[in-house]
CSV table of C-alpha atoms in Angstrom, one decimal:
chain,number,residue,atom,x,y,z
A,1,UNK,CA,-20.5,25.8,1.6
A,2,UNK,CA,-20.1,22.7,3.8
A,3,UNK,CA,-21.5,19.3,3.4
A,4,UNK,CA,-20.6,18.1,6.9
A,5,UNK,CA,-19.6,19.8,10.2
A,6,UNK,CA,-15.9,20.4,10.7
A,7,UNK,CA,-15.4,17.6,13.2
A,8,UNK,CA,-17.2,15.0,11.0
A,9,UNK,CA,-15.2,16.1,8.0
A,10,UNK,CA,-11.9,15.9,9.9
A,11,UNK,CA,-12.6,12.4,11.2
A,12,UNK,CA,-13.6,11.3,7.7
A,13,UNK,CA,-10.5,12.8,6.0
A,14,UNK,CA,-8.3,11.3,8.6
A,15,UNK,CA,-9.8,7.9,8.1
A,16,UNK,CA,-9.4,8.1,4.3
A,17,UNK,CA,-5.8,9.4,4.6
A,18,UNK,CA,-4.9,6.6,7.1
A,19,UNK,CA,-6.5,3.9,4.9
A,20,UNK,CA,-4.5,5.0,1.8
A,21,UNK,CA,-1.2,5.2,3.7
A,22,UNK,CA,-1.8,2.1,5.7
A,23,UNK,CA,-2.4,0.2,2.4
A,24,UNK,CA,0.8,1.6,0.9
A,25,UNK,CA,3.3,1.1,3.7
A,26,UNK,CA,2.3,1.2,7.3
A,27,UNK,CA,1.7,-1.8,9.6
A,28,UNK,CA,1.1,-2.4,13.2
A,29,UNK,CA,0.7,0.7,15.4
A,30,UNK,CA,1.7,2.9,12.4
A,31,UNK,CA,-1.9,3.3,11.4
A,32,UNK,CA,-2.9,4.9,14.7
A,33,UNK,CA,0.0,7.3,14.5
A,34,UNK,CA,-0.9,8.3,10.9
A,35,UNK,CA,-4.6,8.7,12.0
A,36,UNK,CA,-3.6,11.0,14.9
A,37,UNK,CA,-1.3,13.0,12.6
A,38,UNK,CA,-4.1,13.4,10.0
A,39,UNK,CA,-6.5,14.6,12.7
A,40,UNK,CA,-3.9,17.1,13.9
A,41,UNK,CA,-3.4,18.4,10.4
A,42,UNK,CA,-7.2,18.8,9.9
A,43,UNK,CA,-7.5,20.6,13.2
A,44,UNK,CA,-4.6,22.9,12.3
A,45,UNK,CA,-6.2,23.8,9.0
A,46,UNK,CA,-9.6,24.3,10.6
A,47,UNK,CA,-8.2,26.7,13.2
A,48,UNK,CA,-5.8,28.6,11.0
A,49,UNK,CA,-7.4,28.4,7.5
A,50,UNK,CA,-3.8,28.5,6.1
A,51,UNK,CA,-2.9,25.5,4.1
A,52,UNK,CA,0.8,26.5,4.0
A,53,UNK,CA,1.1,25.8,7.8
A,54,UNK,CA,-0.3,22.3,7.3
A,55,UNK,CA,2.0,21.7,4.3
A,56,UNK,CA,5.1,22.8,6.2
A,57,UNK,CA,4.3,20.6,9.2
A,58,UNK,CA,3.7,17.7,6.8
A,59,UNK,CA,7.0,18.2,5.0
A,60,UNK,CA,8.9,18.3,8.3
A,61,UNK,CA,7.3,15.1,9.5
A,62,UNK,CA,8.1,13.6,6.0
A,63,UNK,CA,11.7,14.6,6.4
A,64,UNK,CA,12.1,12.8,9.7
A,65,UNK,CA,10.3,9.8,8.3
A,66,UNK,CA,12.6,9.6,5.3
A,67,UNK,CA,15.6,10.0,7.6
A,68,UNK,CA,14.4,7.1,9.7
A,69,UNK,CA,13.8,4.9,6.7
A,70,UNK,CA,17.3,5.7,5.3
A,71,UNK,CA,18.9,5.1,8.7
A,72,UNK,CA,17.2,1.8,8.9
A,73,UNK,CA,18.4,0.7,5.5
A,74,UNK,CA,21.8,2.4,5.5
A,75,UNK,CA,23.0,2.6,9.2
A,76,UNK,CA,25.5,5.3,9.7
A,77,UNK,CA,25.4,6.6,6.2
A,78,UNK,CA,22.0,8.3,6.0
A,79,UNK,CA,23.1,11.3,8.2
A,80,UNK,CA,25.6,12.4,5.5
A,81,UNK,CA,22.7,13.0,3.1
A,82,UNK,CA,21.2,15.7,5.3
A,83,UNK,CA,24.2,17.2,7.1
């Protein structure tokens, strides 16, 4: 059962996802990047119907984001945590 067409639902979920994350941590152009990422995840799920794929991609992106944050706060030391 669907309340909205897939495209409308994807745009709405991407907007909500971006609004929550932007309020928590992102500024500047980060909101657009998060919005595009959320649209991509929604599209991936719509095409594959496998939530595990979306979860794996999300975790990989989160890993790179955490590494970038650690590198920013602890230059030269963050790489030792993951290697």
